[in-house]
Amino acid sequence: MEQPGTEITVEYEDSIDFYLDTLIAQRATDPQNDLISHMTHATIAGQSLEHEHVRGTCGLLIIAGVDTTWSAIGASLWHMAQHPTDRRRWIEDPDVRPFAVEEFLRFYAPVTMARIVAEDAEFAGRAMQANDWVLLPFPAANRDPEAFEDAGTFVIDRRRNRHVAFGLGIHRCLGSNLARMELTVALEEWMARIPDFELADPEGVRWSTGQIRGPRELPVRILNGT
Ligand code: HEM
């Protein structure tokens, strides 16, 4: 196991950059019906996109689309493992599922982002200096009692739920509807096959650290499944 602080070197041929560079080069000469081909041949104001831009966008989509959704799925399963009433409701009442998905996103919002302060400013009585980093803790905003009734409680059929799990403003999540679909499909498939399960080892659940929150080890015991 790597020790904290140990530097990991990855050869270019083993890197995600190599994988993407190869794919982009292929699509440049042999376009397919896909996003990389589209970006490789797109122009903005008559200019082609630079290679770095295309590769960066692909990298962003991978980072933004993978850790986030499986964290949301994992946190939802962690919840379901401990709440038999919510499991029953999900199974018996398909109409509740869209509300449940939004409540999972609100209650277990996986993403916290950051910004760099552009210029000296004061916000809510706090001095902020240019180049300071500030966190945007969307999970905390989602538990704001001034914004949500009974904010600290998971309410599976919460109707009014203007959560900010996908952020706000111009950088709001580009993949939010894909994410919703992935979460819905994952839970529907899981619950159809494994309607009853519990944590096999509550102490053994290991959560991620950092900006993307979700369980990384989640031992469950299947009580009833097909
Ligand atoms: C539950 C799953 C997801 C959550 C909670 C989530 C959350 C977020 C949040 C909070 C932001 C805003 C970042 C900011 O304000 O700086 C964001 C941005 C973004 N997300 Fe997601 N995301 C999820 C899934 C996805 C998926 C599946 C994709 C695409 C495959 C995706 C693509 C993006 C992209 C490209 C951005 C950057 C948008 C920009 O900077 O203009 N996300 N996401």
GROMACS .gro file of C-alpha atoms and ligand atoms in nm:
model
  269
    1MET     CA    1   0.000   0.000   0.000
    2GLU     CA    2   0.126   0.350  -0.083
    3GLN     CA    3   0.242   0.555   0.213
    4PRO     CA    4   0.099   0.907   0.247
    5GLY     CA    5   0.323   1.150   0.063
    6THR     CA    6   0.467   0.883  -0.166
    7GLU     CA    7   0.490   1.015  -0.518
    8ILE     CA    8   0.333   0.792  -0.781
    9THR     CA    9   0.479   0.818  -1.130
   10VAL     CA   10   0.274   0.701  -1.424
   11GLU     CA   11   0.434   0.640  -1.762
   12TYR     CA   12   0.270   0.838  -2.043
   13GLU     CA   13   0.171   0.512  -2.218
   14ASP     CA   14  -0.016   0.407  -1.901
   15SER     CA   15  -0.187   0.741  -1.853
   16ILE     CA   16  -0.537   0.862  -1.927
   17ASP     CA   17  -0.378   1.133  -2.146
   18PHE     CA   18  -0.230   0.863  -2.370
   19TYR     CA   19  -0.565   0.688  -2.392
   20LEU     CA   20  -0.743   1.011  -2.484
   21ASP     CA   21  -0.471   1.133  -2.723
   22THR     CA   22  -0.495   0.802  -2.911
   23LEU     CA   23  -0.873   0.818  -2.928
   24ILE     CA   24  -0.872   1.182  -3.043
   25ALA     CA   25  -0.615   1.105  -3.316
   26GLN     CA   26  -0.831   0.813  -3.437
   27ARG     CA   27  -1.146   1.023  -3.444
   28ALA     CA   28  -0.967   1.305  -3.629
   29THR     CA   29  -0.903   1.075  -3.926
   30ASP     CA   30  -1.200   0.840  -3.885
   31PRO     CA   31  -1.495   1.032  -3.738
   32GLN     CA   32  -1.773   0.835  -3.567
   33ASN     CA   33  -2.107   0.938  -3.427
   34ASP     CA   34  -1.966   1.042  -3.092
   35LEU     CA   35  -1.871   1.342  -2.883
   36ILE     CA   36  -1.496   1.323  -2.944
   37SER     CA   37  -1.548   1.323  -3.321
   38HIS     CA   38  -1.787   1.614  -3.282
   39MET     CA   39  -1.536   1.816  -3.081
   40THR     CA   40  -1.248   1.723  -3.310
   41HIS     CA   41  -1.432   1.862  -3.610
   42ALA     CA   42  -1.617   2.151  -3.446
   43THR     CA   43  -1.528   2.514  -3.503
   44ILE     CA   44  -1.602   2.812  -3.286
   45ALA     CA   45  -1.584   3.148  -3.465
   46GLY     CA   46  -1.406   2.973  -3.749
   47GLN     CA   47  -1.140   2.820  -3.522
   48SER     CA   48  -1.097   2.450  -3.452
   49LEU     CA   49  -1.076   2.349  -3.089
   50GLU     CA   50  -0.721   2.303  -2.967
   51HIS     CA   51  -0.615   1.950  -2.886
   52GLU     CA   52  -0.566   2.044  -2.520
   53HIS     CA   53  -0.921   2.171  -2.509
   54VAL     CA   54  -1.068   1.850  -2.652
   55ARG     CA   55  -0.857   1.632  -2.424
   56GLY     CA   56  -0.936   1.850  -2.123
   57THR     CA   57  -1.308   1.828  -2.192
   58CYS     CA   58  -1.289   1.449  -2.220
   59GLY     CA   59  -1.095   1.433  -1.894
   60LEU     CA   60  -1.347   1.660  -1.724
   61LEU     CA   61  -1.636   1.441  -1.838
   62ILE     CA   62  -1.467   1.131  -1.699
   63ILE     CA   63  -1.386   1.292  -1.366
   64ALA     CA   64  -1.720   1.469  -1.338
   65GLY     CA   65  -1.926   1.170  -1.448
   66VAL     CA   66  -1.780   0.871  -1.268
   67ASP     CA   67  -1.693   0.942  -0.903
   68THR     CA   68  -2.001   1.155  -0.858
   69THR     CA   69  -2.261   0.904  -0.969
   70TRP     CA   70  -2.119   0.599  -0.801
   71SER     CA   71  -2.084   0.801  -0.483
   72ALA     CA   72  -2.451   0.897  -0.505
   73ILE     CA   73  -2.551   0.536  -0.576
   74GLY     CA   74  -2.336   0.409  -0.288
   75ALA     CA   75  -2.475   0.662  -0.039
   76SER     CA   76  -2.830   0.575  -0.146
   77LEU     CA   77  -2.766   0.205  -0.091
   78TRP     CA   78  -2.607   0.282   0.246
   79HIS     CA   79  -2.930   0.460   0.338
   80MET     CA   80  -3.155   0.185   0.206
   81ALA     CA   81  -2.958  -0.081   0.393
   82GLN     CA   82  -3.054   0.092   0.717
   83HIS     CA   83  -3.412   0.200   0.644
   84PRO     CA   84  -3.653  -0.088   0.577
   85THR     CA   85  -3.952   0.148   0.563
   86ASP     CA   86  -3.794   0.345   0.279
   87ARG     CA   87  -3.708   0.018   0.101
   88ARG     CA   88  -4.072  -0.093   0.122
   89ARG     CA   89  -4.196   0.242  -0.001
   90TRP     CA   90  -3.959   0.236  -0.300
   91ILE     CA   91  -4.073  -0.113  -0.398
   92GLU     CA   92  -4.445  -0.069  -0.340
   93ASP     CA   93  -4.488   0.284  -0.472
   94PRO     CA   94  -4.313   0.349  -0.807
   95ASP     CA   95  -4.455   0.703  -0.809
   96VAL     CA   96  -4.236   0.792  -0.513
   97ARG     CA   97  -3.911   0.706  -0.695
   98PRO     CA   98  -3.849   1.041  -0.868
   99PHE     CA   99  -3.897   1.217  -0.534
  100ALA     CA  100  -3.675   0.964  -0.359
  101VAL     CA  101  -3.395   1.020  -0.613
  102GLU     CA  102  -3.406   1.398  -0.549
  103GLU     CA  103  -3.405   1.337  -0.175
  104PHE     CA  104  -3.102   1.107  -0.202
  105LEU     CA  105  -2.928   1.384  -0.395
  106ARG     CA  106  -3.024   1.646  -0.139
  107PHE     CA  107  -2.947   1.445   0.171
  108TYR     CA  108  -2.627   1.278   0.051
  109ALA     CA  109  -2.504   1.540  -0.198
  110PRO     CA  110  -2.170   1.398  -0.309
  111VAL     CA  111  -1.999   1.707  -0.451
  112THR     CA  112  -1.829   2.005  -0.287
  113MET     CA  113  -1.659   2.248  -0.523
  114ALA     CA  114  -1.423   2.540  -0.469
  115ARG     CA  115  -1.355   2.878  -0.621
  116ILE     CA  116  -1.066   3.124  -0.613
  117VAL     CA  117  -1.159   3.470  -0.494
  118ALA     CA  118  -1.109   3.709  -0.787
  119GLU     CA  119  -1.068   4.029  -0.589
  120ASP     CA  120  -1.071   4.146  -0.229
  121ALA     CA  121  -1.427   4.145  -0.101
  122GLU     CA  122  -1.643   4.106   0.206
  123PHE     CA  123  -1.906   3.836   0.223
  124ALA     CA  124  -2.144   3.783   0.515
  125GLY     CA  125  -1.915   3.990   0.735
  126ARG     CA  126  -1.602   3.797   0.638
  127ALA     CA  127  -1.307   3.952   0.462
  128MET     CA  128  -1.198   3.760   0.156
  129GLN     CA  129  -0.875   3.825  -0.025
  130ALA     CA  130  -0.793   3.781  -0.391
  131ASN     CA  131  -0.654   3.433  -0.459
  132ASP     CA  132  -0.804   3.281  -0.144
  133TRP     CA  133  -0.966   2.944  -0.198
  134VAL     CA  134  -1.325   2.912  -0.079
  135LEU     CA  135  -1.529   2.595  -0.058
  136LEU     CA  136  -1.885   2.580  -0.188
  137PRO     CA  137  -2.028   2.315   0.044
  138PHE     CA  138  -2.340   2.215  -0.149
  139PRO     CA  139  -2.409   1.932   0.101
  140ALA     CA  140  -2.434   2.188   0.384
  141ALA     CA  141  -2.663   2.415   0.178
  142ASN     CA  142  -2.889   2.115   0.125
  143ARG     CA  143  -2.944   2.088   0.500
  144ASP     CA  144  -3.019   2.459   0.547
  145PRO     CA  145  -3.324   2.481   0.778
  146GLU     CA  146  -3.419   2.813   0.621
  147ALA     CA  147  -3.444   2.650   0.279
  148PHE     CA  148  -3.591   2.309   0.367
  149GLU     CA  149  -3.864   2.201   0.601
  150ASP     CA  150  -3.729   1.946   0.845
  151ALA     CA  151  -3.392   1.979   0.671
  152GLY     CA  152  -3.212   1.721   0.884
  153THR     CA  153  -3.459   1.442   0.807
  154PHE     CA  154  -3.462   1.216   0.500
  155VAL     CA  155  -3.818   1.240   0.364
  156ILE     CA  156  -3.855   0.993   0.081
  157ASP     CA  157  -4.156   1.170  -0.074
  158ARG     CA  158  -4.039   1.528  -0.017
  159ARG     CA  159  -4.230   1.734  -0.276
  160ARG     CA  160  -4.063   2.072  -0.249
  161ASN     CA  161  -3.697   2.000  -0.290
  162ARG     CA  162  -3.493   2.277  -0.454
  163HIS     CA  163  -3.158   2.123  -0.359
  164VAL     CA  164  -2.823   2.235  -0.495
  165ALA     CA  165  -2.649   1.898  -0.530
  166PHE     CA  166  -2.573   1.991  -0.892
  167GLY     CA  167  -2.450   2.340  -0.808
  168LEU     CA  168  -2.584   2.674  -0.926
  169GLY     CA  169  -2.512   2.926  -1.196
  170ILE     CA  170  -2.311   2.897  -1.514
  171HIS     CA  171  -2.111   2.596  -1.397
  172ARG     CA  172  -2.413   2.399  -1.283
  173CYS     CA  173  -2.370   2.030  -1.364
  174LEU     CA  174  -2.384   1.954  -1.733
  175GLY     CA  175  -2.469   1.590  -1.666
  176SER     CA  176  -2.744   1.632  -1.406
  177ASN     CA  177  -3.015   1.455  -1.603
  178LEU     CA  178  -2.781   1.171  -1.700
  179ALA     CA  179  -2.686   1.144  -1.333
  180ARG     CA  180  -3.051   1.130  -1.229
  181MET     CA  181  -3.113   0.856  -1.483
  182GLU     CA  182  -2.811   0.654  -1.369
  183LEU     CA  183  -2.916   0.681  -1.005
  184THR     CA  184  -3.273   0.581  -1.088
  185VAL     CA  185  -3.173   0.283  -1.304
  186ALA     CA  186  -2.914   0.162  -1.052
  187LEU     CA  187  -3.163   0.175  -0.765
  188GLU     CA  188  -3.445   0.022  -0.967
  189GLU     CA  189  -3.227  -0.269  -1.076
  190TRP     CA  190  -3.082  -0.322  -0.731
  191MET     CA  191  -3.415  -0.302  -0.549
  192ALA     CA  192  -3.585  -0.533  -0.798
  193ARG     CA  193  -3.320  -0.800  -0.741
  194ILE     CA  194  -3.229  -0.730  -0.378
  195PRO     CA  195  -3.526  -0.577  -0.199
  196ASP     CA  196  -3.399  -0.660   0.149
  197PHE     CA  197  -3.047  -0.604   0.269
  198GLU     CA  198  -2.863  -0.460   0.566
  199LEU     CA  199  -2.515  -0.343   0.657
  200ALA     CA  200  -2.307  -0.652   0.722
  201ASP     CA  201  -2.047  -0.456   0.915
  202PRO     CA  202  -2.144  -0.096   0.997
  203GLU     CA  203  -1.794  -0.025   1.130
  204GLY     CA  204  -1.644  -0.159   0.807
  205VAL     CA  205  -1.807   0.104   0.587
  206ARG     CA  206  -1.532   0.326   0.453
  207TRP     CA  207  -1.611   0.671   0.312
  208SER     CA  208  -1.409   0.875   0.068
  209THR     CA  209  -1.229   1.184   0.182
  210GLY     CA  210  -1.209   1.511  -0.008
  211GLN     CA  211  -1.446   1.682  -0.241
  212ILE     CA  212  -1.645   1.381  -0.358
  213ARG     CA  213  -1.825   1.205  -0.076
  214GLY     CA  214  -1.951   0.851  -0.092
  215PRO     CA  215  -1.889   0.507   0.052
  216ARG     CA  216  -1.586   0.328  -0.092
  217GLU     CA  217  -1.640   0.001   0.094
  218LEU     CA  218  -1.993  -0.099   0.178
  219PRO     CA  219  -2.030  -0.456   0.301
  220VAL     CA  220  -2.396  -0.560   0.291
  221ARG     CA  221  -2.581  -0.876   0.384
  222ILE     CA  222  -2.856  -0.983   0.145
  223LEU     CA  223  -3.163  -1.084   0.343
  224ASN     CA  224  -3.386  -1.154   0.048
  225GLY     CA  225  -3.281  -1.152  -0.316
  226THR     CA  226  -3.311  -1.331  -0.646
  227HEM     C1  227  -2.486   1.252  -0.879
  227HEM     C2  228  -2.403   1.285  -0.977
  227HEM     C3  229  -2.346   1.422  -0.999
  227HEM     C4  230  -2.337   1.528  -0.912
  227HEM     C5  231  -2.387   1.537  -0.768
  227HEM     C6  232  -2.272   1.635  -0.983
  227HEM     C7  233  -2.245   1.760  -0.928
  227HEM     C8  234  -2.188   1.863  -0.997
  227HEM     C9  235  -2.167   1.995  -0.942
  227HEM    C10  236  -2.201   2.039  -0.800
  227HEM    C11  237  -2.110   2.070  -1.040
  227HEM    C12  238  -2.085   2.220  -1.032
  227HEM    C13  239  -1.946   2.254  -1.022
  227HEM    C14  240  -1.921   2.402  -1.000
  227HEM     O1  241  -2.010   2.481  -0.966
  227HEM     O2  242  -1.806   2.436  -1.016
  227HEM    C15  243  -2.093   1.986  -1.156
  227HEM    C16  244  -2.035   2.026  -1.276
  227HEM    C17  245  -2.020   1.944  -1.385
  227HEM     N1  246  -2.068   1.816  -1.400
  227HEM    FE1  247  -2.164   1.708  -1.260
  227HEM     N2  248  -2.243   1.594  -1.110
  227HEM    C18  249  -2.286   1.465  -1.124
  227HEM    C19  250  -2.278   1.386  -1.239
  227HEM    C20  251  -2.228   1.427  -1.360
  227HEM    C21  252  -2.225   1.346  -1.481
  227HEM    C22  253  -2.284   1.205  -1.494
  227HEM    C23  254  -2.163   1.420  -1.577
  227HEM    C24  255  -2.133   1.389  -1.721
  227HEM    C25  256  -2.107   1.269  -1.767
  227HEM    C26  257  -2.127   1.547  -1.517
  227HEM    C27  258  -2.062   1.649  -1.582
  227HEM    C28  259  -2.033   1.772  -1.525
  227HEM    C29  260  -1.958   1.875  -1.595
  227HEM    C30  261  -1.901   1.866  -1.736
  227HEM    C31  262  -1.950   1.983  -1.507
  227HEM    C32  263  -1.880   2.116  -1.530
  227HEM    C33  264  -1.975   2.220  -1.578
  227HEM    C34  265  -1.907   2.354  -1.595
  227HEM     O3  266  -1.805   2.381  -1.531
  227HEM     O4  267  -1.958   2.435  -1.673
  227HEM     N3  268  -2.168   1.547  -1.385
  227HEM     N4  269  -2.142   1.861  -1.127
   0.00000   0.00000   0.00000
